[in-house]
Amino acid sequence: MKKTIINFLNAVVFLAALLGCGKSSDQHSFTLGDSTFMLDNKPYQIISGEIHYPRVPREAWRARMKMAKAMGLNTIGTYVFWNLHEPEKGKFDFSGNNDIAAFVKIAKEEGLWVILRPSPYVCAEWEFGGYPYWLQNEKGLEVRSREKQYLSEYKKYIDEIGKQLAPLQINHGGNILMVQVENEYGSYGADKVYLEMNRKMFLEAGFDGLLYTCDPEKDIVKGHLKGLMPAINGQDNPLKVKQAVRSLNQGKGPFFIAEWYPAWFDWWGTPHHKVPADQYTGKLDTVLKEGISINMYMFHGGSTRGFMNGANFRDSIPFEPQISSYDYDAPLDEAGNATEKFMKFREVIAKHLPKDYSLPQVPEAKPSMALTSIKFDKEIGIFDYMGAGKVNEDPLTFEDMNQAYGYMVYKTKIAGGKKAELKIDGLRDYGIVFIDGERKGTMDRRLGQEQTILDVPQGSHTLEIFVENMGRINFGPNLLKNKKGIIGDVTFGGKILKGWTMYGLPLDKVDVSKISAVKSQKKTPVLKLGSFDVVNPSDTYLDFRRWGKGVVWVNGHNLGKYWSIGPQQTIYLPAEWLKKGKNEIIILELNKPEANVLTGLEQPILDQVNNDK
């Protein structure tokens, strides 16, 4: 009899889980039971997957939600990204792909609940961990601390997020089940007063539903705030999950793995991370069988477009900027198609469903196409493209120039007649050195390169250093050391160089009118303009194996960066951003300005590393 009752309760739990938030009624309650979540006073198991709205074209949000339902998910998790919503101080943006409220509402329409993670710090392999660059211009400001300026800017931000999203909480008739306070704070600090300040600001912003914290097992005590629900990241042993949560929650549950990792992310110059599904199916089965709730990080990674990739850097590892693809070897691939991992996870989830419930059919894979060769008929060297500069005795950083991302050219005079070392005390992060417009060498922060030998002829010459911001650090103790450009002195033969002119190249938009039909004669970085025709817009992958290093725009959308060192060799171009007929393409190429033909593939190449020096 006891076994029959348990089986019945399990069936109720999983039926509720798979049915999701539903569409018939907005009146729901979501609370904590001693061992499970309680939805409308009935046991509820969250089966969630992370999707980040800016990493997916807005036009494809609904399709990704349908895929989530087809795998058996009942909930979607997402961060909220401060640097997207307040790119400049006091200027907020919730339009287009930044319309997080629309993302949440579409999830509701598709019968999915949402777990919201709106803390100012997200990590997420995202530029500066989600912080806007301009915080570094506030003298003395310290992120993730009680410092007054930080708390002031934080409050302004979270209040704006509250205006957008607090009304969408389940206790207000919406589909946001719960909201995360801070993010893996225990991996950074242990200030409980600071955590309490976070909680208070969330409440004042209108987030008055269920609040929780999440941390890796080794940091969960430091990162938890008494009174909030504790959740654990990266641990899927049911016994250890329950022990960790009970130790902080008066011996009770519910039990939630806030980040359950089915794979990992990639960075430039290292092999693509790929883990067979079979290594996870048993763990998923066990976790679900034990009634533990989960959020897969990631269910669908998508792409980190524009200049939004972050970087890792600690004393024990070199600078590691992440690639533009956020495929993550996730169940749903970068283009939103089901993988083998998706199908096997679906099978595991289906095992636990009531006999009278069946999952929706899996949508067919989207069609893809291989573009014919694109030839570029217009180009301009970057030194001819850049506008007026700013003069200063010493080099200025991106932040000094109020420039968030992109590139900058530093120019000064240099006395020749010797062969000596050019040294940059703080290159952030990739530099190309020119003398009188002639390329002389590169420096790469990843490799610890901040110097090169120059043989300069007699006389006065122009030194130009083209610098790329390859992404601010998003994790660890160096969050406060994230200024970009040249952050210290530049010396030649031991003598400090003075009298600099800085030319900002944010390239948030490219001025097409400047790109002429004249070919650049020197090996400087170059902007190239071309077009291609499409009959039936379909997904495609731009093949950059014969190119060097740069970034690409199609129809005004910055698709992200490419680099021949890999592992990513293609850039995903979604069908949603293509047009029938003529499409515009722009490329900034740093290292191979002679490249002039680009092709497309039907499938991505994400696993090819080259020893490109």
XYZ file of C-alpha atoms in Angstrom:
613
model
C 0.000 0.000 0.000
C 2.799 2.429 0.955
C 4.579 1.806 -2.364
C 1.322 2.468 -4.258
C 0.870 5.819 -2.491
C 4.476 6.822 -3.232
C 4.076 5.930 -6.913
C 0.869 7.966 -7.049
C 2.542 10.985 -5.480
C 5.473 10.700 -7.901
C 3.032 10.634 -10.792
C 1.336 13.792 -9.479
C 4.710 15.531 -9.089
C 5.921 14.754 -12.593
C 2.589 15.415 -14.262
C 2.550 18.847 -12.654
C 6.172 19.346 -13.665
C 5.595 18.581 -17.315
C 2.359 20.499 -17.612
C 4.243 23.652 -16.628
C 2.541 26.899 -15.730
C -0.438 26.390 -18.035
C -2.586 29.040 -19.635
C -6.019 28.650 -18.038
C -5.464 30.492 -14.757
C -3.087 33.122 -13.424
C -3.814 32.311 -9.811
C -1.016 30.170 -8.402
C 1.018 29.856 -5.215
C 4.616 28.663 -4.901
C 6.085 27.845 -1.506
C 8.629 25.665 0.260
C 7.712 22.282 1.687
C 9.935 20.312 4.007
C 11.375 18.256 1.133
C 9.850 19.630 -2.085
C 8.591 22.817 -3.665
C 4.848 23.277 -3.365
C 2.904 24.591 -6.362
C -0.697 25.329 -5.462
C -0.109 23.314 -2.283
C 0.965 20.214 -4.212
C 4.505 18.773 -4.489
C 6.348 20.159 -7.517
C 9.662 19.195 -9.087
C 11.412 21.850 -11.174
C 13.001 20.486 -14.351
C 14.589 23.607 -15.759
C 17.067 24.534 -18.458
C 19.046 27.758 -18.813
C 18.549 29.937 -21.909
C 19.934 33.486 -22.089
C 17.697 35.819 -24.079
C 20.541 37.936 -25.616
C 22.261 34.796 -26.923
C 19.219 33.894 -29.049
C 17.590 36.103 -31.707
C 14.341 37.484 -30.337
C 12.580 36.057 -33.381
C 13.631 32.560 -32.242
C 12.735 32.767 -28.546
C 9.431 30.945 -28.968
C 10.982 28.154 -31.028
C 13.567 27.528 -28.300
C 10.772 27.388 -25.709
C 8.960 24.747 -27.742
C 12.148 22.689 -27.836
C 12.407 22.973 -24.062
C 8.891 21.592 -23.659
C 9.684 18.786 -26.101
C 12.637 17.628 -23.985
C 10.467 17.580 -20.899
C 11.423 20.854 -19.228
C 8.783 22.768 -17.292
C 10.899 25.833 -16.458
C 13.448 28.157 -18.073
C 16.282 29.811 -16.150
C 17.932 33.033 -17.257
C 20.326 35.672 -16.021
C 19.612 39.373 -16.485
C 22.566 41.355 -17.885
C 23.240 44.799 -16.385
C 25.644 45.905 -19.141
C 22.981 45.276 -21.789
C 20.263 47.154 -19.964
C 22.363 50.125 -18.782
C 25.169 50.345 -21.372
C 25.880 53.938 -20.327
C 25.207 55.407 -16.906
C 21.557 56.330 -16.517
C 20.552 55.142 -20.005
C 18.405 52.000 -19.829
C 17.465 49.767 -22.733
C 14.779 47.064 -22.723
C 14.092 47.065 -26.453
C 14.544 44.398 -29.123
C 16.696 41.520 -27.968
C 16.954 43.203 -24.547
C 13.208 42.907 -23.899
C 13.489 40.500 -20.983
C 9.830 40.995 -19.996
C 8.733 39.784 -23.436
C 11.007 36.745 -23.040
C 9.316 35.849 -19.743
C 5.839 36.382 -21.179
C 6.567 34.154 -24.187
C 7.674 31.434 -21.774
C 4.315 31.722 -20.033
C 2.471 31.477 -23.340
C 4.386 28.275 -24.030
C 3.463 26.809 -20.638
C 6.837 27.334 -18.975
C 7.759 28.754 -15.606
C 10.829 31.002 -15.217
C 13.638 31.140 -12.674
C 15.019 34.670 -12.726
C 18.650 35.522 -11.939
C 18.814 39.341 -12.017
C 21.775 39.988 -9.734
C 24.221 42.602 -11.059
C 26.961 39.956 -11.254
C 26.210 36.975 -13.514
C 29.608 35.495 -14.503
C 28.104 33.560 -17.475
C 31.268 33.819 -19.595
C 29.952 37.327 -20.246
C 31.874 40.616 -20.542
C 32.844 41.855 -17.044
C 30.494 39.238 -15.580
C 27.582 41.444 -16.632
C 28.819 44.677 -15.074
C 28.764 47.781 -17.316
C 32.238 49.069 -18.186
C 31.509 52.561 -16.842
C 31.480 51.365 -13.234
C 35.277 51.466 -13.456
C 35.127 55.219 -14.041
C 33.556 55.761 -10.612
C 36.631 56.422 -8.504
C 36.860 54.072 -5.537
C 33.894 51.945 -6.603
C 34.204 48.276 -5.610
C 31.834 45.710 -7.090
C 30.303 43.034 -4.844
C 30.921 45.103 -1.739
C 29.333 47.543 0.714
C 31.066 50.462 -0.983
C 28.506 53.288 -1.240
C 28.879 54.160 -4.937
C 28.472 50.531 -5.961
C 25.367 50.082 -3.812
C 23.911 53.302 -5.217
C 24.352 52.217 -8.847
C 23.238 48.684 -7.989
C 20.002 49.988 -6.461
C 19.196 52.130 -9.506
C 19.713 49.087 -11.720
C 17.712 46.588 -9.670
C 14.853 49.086 -9.306
C 14.621 49.351 -13.099
C 14.687 45.559 -13.412
C 11.951 45.384 -10.802
C 9.742 47.703 -12.865
C 10.075 45.292 -15.787
C 9.845 41.958 -14.009
C 8.475 42.120 -10.459
C 4.867 42.160 -11.759
C 5.592 38.866 -13.551
C 6.250 36.891 -10.364
C 3.922 34.000 -9.613
C 2.542 35.744 -6.509
C 1.426 38.578 -8.815
C -0.174 36.356 -11.433
C 2.950 35.793 -13.550
C 5.215 32.812 -14.218
C 8.438 33.711 -12.373
C 8.683 31.028 -9.707
C 11.646 32.389 -7.781
C 14.425 34.951 -7.948
C 18.138 34.505 -7.225
C 19.926 36.947 -4.914
C 23.588 37.565 -5.885
C 25.334 34.766 -7.831
C 27.840 32.276 -6.433
C 28.863 34.948 -3.960
C 30.583 32.360 -1.752
C 33.229 31.926 -4.462
C 34.092 35.614 -4.066
C 33.409 36.623 -0.463
C 31.561 35.874 2.775
C 30.106 39.214 3.869
C 26.653 38.421 5.292
C 25.890 42.118 5.819
C 26.432 42.672 2.081
C 24.147 39.733 1.274
C 21.454 41.159 3.525
C 21.768 44.474 1.662
C 21.151 42.533 -1.558
C 18.045 40.909 -0.135
C 16.672 44.233 1.059
C 17.230 45.903 -2.330
C 15.465 43.026 -4.078
C 12.448 43.430 -1.786
C 12.385 47.193 -2.329
C 12.499 46.590 -6.089
C 9.334 44.506 -5.791
C 10.815 41.016 -5.734
C 8.689 39.821 -2.824
C 8.293 36.172 -3.805
C 10.612 33.256 -3.149
C 14.286 34.352 -3.023
C 17.262 31.995 -3.050
C 21.065 31.876 -3.186
C 23.238 29.409 -5.101
C 26.883 28.394 -4.711
C 29.251 25.516 -5.461
C 29.349 22.955 -2.670
C 32.681 24.148 -1.234
C 31.424 27.746 -1.011
C 27.773 27.239 -0.116
C 28.193 28.194 3.560
C 29.951 31.465 2.675
C 27.443 32.421 -0.005
C 24.196 31.602 1.793
C 22.080 34.123 3.686
C 19.991 32.795 6.538
C 16.306 32.974 5.733
C 16.757 32.443 1.993
C 16.498 29.095 0.277
C 19.982 27.593 -0.327
C 20.721 25.953 -3.683
C 23.821 24.121 -4.879
C 25.798 24.283 -8.137
C 27.813 21.540 -9.800
C 26.922 18.684 -7.453
C 24.617 15.874 -8.574
C 25.182 13.261 -5.895
C 21.740 13.195 -4.205
C 23.153 12.427 -0.774
C 25.625 15.334 -0.910
C 23.008 17.706 -2.321
C 20.626 16.935 0.515
C 23.315 17.119 3.181
C 24.505 20.529 1.988
C 21.001 22.019 1.822
C 19.829 20.548 5.118
C 22.889 21.886 6.923
C 21.787 25.423 6.052
C 18.030 25.025 6.124
C 17.184 23.634 9.568
C 17.414 20.057 8.353
C 14.860 20.614 5.600
C 14.606 20.933 1.823
C 13.540 21.483 -0.847
C 16.564 20.406 -2.849
C 17.586 22.361 -5.919
C 20.672 21.997 -8.142
C 20.729 25.534 -9.498
C 23.430 24.760 -12.076
C 23.623 21.174 -13.323
C 26.351 21.029 -15.977
C 25.877 18.726 -18.979
C 29.085 20.119 -20.569
C 31.282 23.273 -20.587
C 32.270 26.422 -22.473
C 35.284 27.109 -24.736
C 38.026 29.721 -25.019
C 40.369 30.648 -27.853
C 43.265 28.349 -28.689
C 42.103 25.288 -26.723
C 40.113 22.172 -27.722
C 36.317 22.246 -27.894
C 34.658 20.791 -24.806
C 32.449 17.853 -25.677
C 31.119 15.272 -23.216
C 29.096 12.201 -24.291
C 25.479 12.146 -23.158
C 25.961 8.706 -21.612
C 28.164 10.268 -18.935
C 25.144 12.260 -17.715
C 22.024 10.190 -18.354
C 22.537 8.013 -15.285
C 23.139 11.053 -13.076
C 20.046 12.782 -14.434
C 17.992 9.650 -13.844
C 19.180 9.383 -10.236
C 18.579 13.042 -9.436
C 15.041 12.999 -10.826
C 14.262 9.704 -9.089
C 15.260 11.301 -5.770
C 12.809 14.163 -6.321
C 15.553 16.780 -6.580
C 14.843 19.842 -8.735
C 17.420 20.943 -11.308
C 18.370 23.724 -13.687
C 20.590 22.546 -16.573
C 23.364 25.015 -17.328
C 23.110 25.210 -20.292
C 20.048 23.663 -21.946
C 20.712 25.954 -24.899
C 23.774 28.189 -25.028
C 23.349 30.006 -28.330
C 25.935 32.621 -29.311
C 27.768 35.410 -27.473
C 27.464 38.044 -30.150
C 29.012 41.460 -30.482
C 31.784 42.177 -27.984
C 30.052 40.463 -25.057
C 32.384 37.515 -24.453
C 34.131 37.459 -21.109
C 37.471 35.992 -20.041
C 38.959 33.999 -17.198
C 42.182 34.976 -15.479
C 43.689 33.854 -12.196
C 47.218 33.553 -10.897
C 47.252 29.868 -11.821
C 45.957 30.296 -15.381
C 46.706 32.672 -18.260
C 44.235 35.156 -19.693
C 41.535 33.066 -21.410
C 39.063 35.042 -23.546
C 36.011 33.000 -24.492
C 34.893 32.306 -28.044
C 31.741 33.694 -29.661
C 29.984 30.350 -29.938
C 28.271 29.392 -26.691
C 27.245 26.008 -28.062
C 28.370 24.527 -24.727
C 27.835 21.014 -26.102
C 24.356 21.566 -24.680
C 21.267 19.425 -25.394
C 20.101 22.069 -27.865
C 22.884 23.150 -30.224
C 23.884 26.696 -31.136
C 21.233 26.882 -33.872
C 18.477 25.468 -31.661
C 18.402 21.912 -33.014
C 18.065 18.764 -30.927
C 21.303 16.847 -30.362
C 21.895 13.250 -29.310
C 22.190 14.595 -25.760
C 18.744 16.184 -26.116
C 17.176 12.904 -27.225
C 18.812 10.868 -24.465
C 17.887 13.360 -21.766
C 14.331 13.331 -23.113
C 14.271 9.547 -22.751
C 15.391 9.822 -19.132
C 12.741 12.413 -18.266
C 10.049 10.382 -20.062
C 10.817 7.369 -17.857
C 9.478 9.251 -14.862
C 6.242 10.490 -16.418
C 2.785 9.156 -15.604
C 1.690 6.496 -18.097
C -1.104 8.683 -19.433
C 1.197 11.640 -20.280
C 3.360 11.877 -23.378
C 5.851 14.558 -24.329
C 5.244 16.849 -27.312
C 6.864 15.743 -30.540
C 10.382 17.053 -31.127
C 10.310 19.741 -33.839
C 12.325 18.834 -36.917
C 15.808 20.253 -37.350
C 15.808 23.616 -39.057
C 17.035 23.662 -42.653
C 20.515 25.036 -43.273
C 22.343 26.133 -46.391
C 25.848 26.659 -47.700
C 26.219 30.142 -49.153
C 27.974 30.537 -52.471
C 31.241 32.484 -52.460
C 31.010 36.062 -51.284
C 33.533 38.466 -52.792
C 34.198 41.835 -51.188
C 34.375 44.739 -53.621
C 34.896 47.600 -51.186
C 37.345 48.079 -48.331
C 39.193 50.659 -46.272
C 42.282 50.412 -44.083
C 41.504 51.074 -40.444
C 43.982 53.977 -40.263
C 42.010 55.680 -43.024
C 38.671 54.857 -41.400
C 39.325 56.231 -37.917
C 38.315 59.786 -37.152
C 39.779 62.466 -34.915
C 41.950 61.429 -32.006
C 42.450 62.612 -28.458
C 45.885 63.882 -27.384
C 47.408 63.061 -24.003
C 50.937 62.833 -22.636
C 50.398 59.206 -21.535
C 48.267 56.439 -23.077
C 44.594 56.563 -22.159
C 42.539 53.441 -21.449
C 39.217 52.567 -23.071
C 37.566 53.745 -19.863
C 39.419 57.081 -19.997
C 37.985 57.491 -23.494
C 34.486 56.450 -22.349
C 34.649 53.569 -24.807
C 33.029 50.301 -23.741
C 34.302 47.729 -26.238
C 35.996 47.259 -29.575
C 39.411 48.579 -30.588
C 41.726 51.573 -30.248
C 44.751 52.907 -32.095
C 47.586 54.523 -30.097
C 49.958 56.792 -32.028
C 53.169 58.621 -31.087
C 56.594 59.562 -32.470
C 59.622 57.337 -31.983
C 63.322 58.097 -32.511
C 65.070 55.543 -34.718
C 68.583 54.509 -35.461
C 68.548 51.437 -33.212
C 67.241 47.941 -32.662
C 65.593 47.693 -29.246
C 62.712 46.294 -27.255
C 59.296 47.910 -27.384
C 57.557 47.075 -24.099
C 53.985 47.755 -22.979
C 53.428 47.735 -19.234
C 49.866 46.397 -19.342
C 48.484 45.420 -22.754
C 44.774 44.684 -22.623
C 44.628 42.490 -24.662
C 45.928 42.048 -28.214
C 48.215 44.474 -30.001
C 49.523 44.931 -33.541
C 52.577 47.181 -33.869
C 53.239 49.405 -36.888
C 56.051 51.785 -37.843
C 54.943 54.397 -40.375
C 51.966 52.178 -41.242
C 54.096 49.063 -41.848
C 53.245 46.043 -39.733
C 56.115 44.942 -37.454
C 54.676 42.436 -34.988
C 51.915 41.366 -32.608
C 51.540 40.967 -28.863
C 49.070 38.609 -27.197
C 48.106 38.804 -23.528
C 47.089 35.126 -23.552
C 50.721 34.236 -24.181
C 52.165 36.765 -21.762
C 53.483 38.873 -24.658
C 53.895 42.552 -23.845
C 57.082 43.211 -25.795
C 58.613 42.892 -29.253
C 61.938 43.819 -30.857
C 61.852 46.716 -33.322
C 64.618 47.646 -35.768
C 63.892 51.309 -36.475
C 65.840 53.269 -39.131
C 67.465 56.632 -38.457
C 65.200 59.622 -37.982
C 61.786 60.287 -36.476
C 59.054 57.763 -37.182
C 55.409 57.175 -36.324
C 54.630 54.313 -33.966
C 51.084 52.951 -34.139
C 49.712 50.261 -31.825
C 46.329 48.778 -32.723
C 44.765 47.326 -29.550
C 41.831 44.958 -29.208
C 39.707 44.526 -26.082
C 39.216 40.740 -26.097
C 36.739 40.676 -23.216
C 36.833 41.717 -19.578
C 37.387 39.119 -16.860
C 34.101 37.626 -15.666
C 35.151 35.461 -12.705
C 37.527 35.496 -9.770
C 39.524 38.033 -7.790
C 40.451 40.225 -10.783
C 37.011 41.733 -11.434
C 38.374 45.064 -10.220
C 41.341 44.898 -12.622
C 39.412 45.120 -15.849
C 40.452 48.302 -17.639
C 41.234 47.925 -21.335
C 43.708 49.278 -23.876
C 47.183 50.293 -22.713
C 47.009 50.720 -18.951
C 50.652 51.610 -18.205
C 53.811 53.018 -19.777
C 55.193 52.134 -23.196
C 58.999 52.073 -23.475
C 61.397 51.741 -26.406
C 64.943 50.821 -25.482
C 64.045 51.505 -21.856
C 62.866 55.079 -22.511
C 59.248 55.967 -21.725
C 57.369 57.217 -24.796
C 55.249 60.331 -24.355
C 52.900 62.460 -26.442
C 50.175 60.011 -27.522
C 47.101 60.369 -29.696
C 44.283 57.861 -29.116
C 41.759 56.969 -31.820
C 38.669 55.171 -30.558
C 37.130 52.412 -32.661
C 34.121 51.130 -30.684
C 32.560 49.811 -33.903
C 29.160 49.547 -32.259
C 28.075 50.663 -35.713
C 30.122 50.696 -38.901
C 29.939 53.787 -41.097
C 29.412 52.106 -44.457
C 29.753 55.408 -46.321
C 33.467 55.488 -45.440
C 34.218 52.125 -47.063
C 35.457 52.893 -50.578
C 36.342 50.707 -53.550
C 40.052 51.423 -53.093
C 42.177 48.469 -51.972
C 44.384 49.030 -48.951
C 48.047 48.802 -49.937
C 49.456 48.143 -46.475
C 48.894 45.206 -44.140
C 46.820 47.163 -41.660
C 43.521 45.928 -40.258
C 40.871 46.462 -42.894
C 37.097 46.861 -43.102
C 35.559 45.008 -46.051
C 32.071 45.481 -47.470
C 30.177 43.043 -49.660
C 26.759 41.581 -50.330
C 25.144 38.270 -51.163
C 21.739 37.131 -52.387
C 19.445 34.694 -50.623
C 16.397 33.037 -52.162
C 15.077 31.208 -49.095
C 16.598 32.419 -45.811
C 17.986 29.473 -43.835
C 20.577 29.037 -41.123
C 24.150 29.023 -42.349
C 27.678 29.056 -40.943
C 30.235 31.514 -42.288
C 33.520 29.676 -42.896
C 36.562 31.670 -41.708
C 39.206 28.944 -42.027
C 41.078 30.984 -44.653
C 40.832 34.235 -42.730
C 42.841 35.501 -39.776
C 41.188 37.329 -36.888
C 38.279 39.706 -36.733
C 34.568 40.300 -36.407
C 31.631 40.111 -38.834
C 28.340 41.974 -39.277
C 25.399 40.877 -41.441
C 22.501 43.264 -42.024
C 23.693 45.354 -39.095
C 23.899 42.438 -36.631
C 27.298 41.890 -35.031
C 27.577 38.080 -35.165
C 30.738 37.873 -33.064
C 34.444 37.227 -33.439
C 36.467 34.680 -35.392
C 40.130 33.707 -35.008
C 42.078 31.139 -36.990
C 43.589 29.607 -33.839
C 40.196 28.022 -33.127
C 38.562 25.925 -31.899
C 35.703 27.871 -33.493
C 36.202 28.210 -37.247
C 32.672 29.206 -38.266
C 30.226 31.923 -37.257
C 26.548 31.011 -36.925
C 24.271 33.211 -39.041
C 20.617 32.645 -38.066
C 17.914 32.553 -40.714
C 15.958 35.124 -38.719
C 18.532 37.795 -39.525
C 18.680 37.108 -43.272
C 16.490 38.728 -45.925
C 15.160 37.462 -49.232
C 17.267 39.100 -51.887
C 20.299 41.246 -51.105
C 22.077 41.022 -47.736
C 24.904 43.260 -46.526
C 28.056 41.854 -44.929
C 30.960 43.719 -43.299
C 34.158 42.173 -41.957
C 36.937 43.685 -39.875
C 40.017 41.561 -40.616
C 43.120 42.175 -38.496
C 45.775 39.741 -39.715
C 45.014 38.710 -43.306
C 43.835 41.820 -45.155
C 44.470 40.037 -48.446
C 41.639 37.524 -47.758
C 38.687 38.464 -49.934
C 36.453 35.424 -50.465
C 34.090 34.015 -47.844
C 31.950 30.894 -48.115
C 29.277 29.288 -45.974
C 28.717 25.778 -44.656
C 25.628 23.815 -43.668
C 27.224 22.700 -40.393
C 29.499 24.428 -37.875
C 33.172 23.731 -37.214
C 33.752 24.217 -33.487
C 36.562 21.744 -32.836
C 39.550 22.725 -34.976
C 42.556 24.184 -33.129
C 45.444 25.546 -35.192
C 48.979 26.377 -34.101
C 48.755 29.837 -35.598
C 51.700 32.010 -34.597
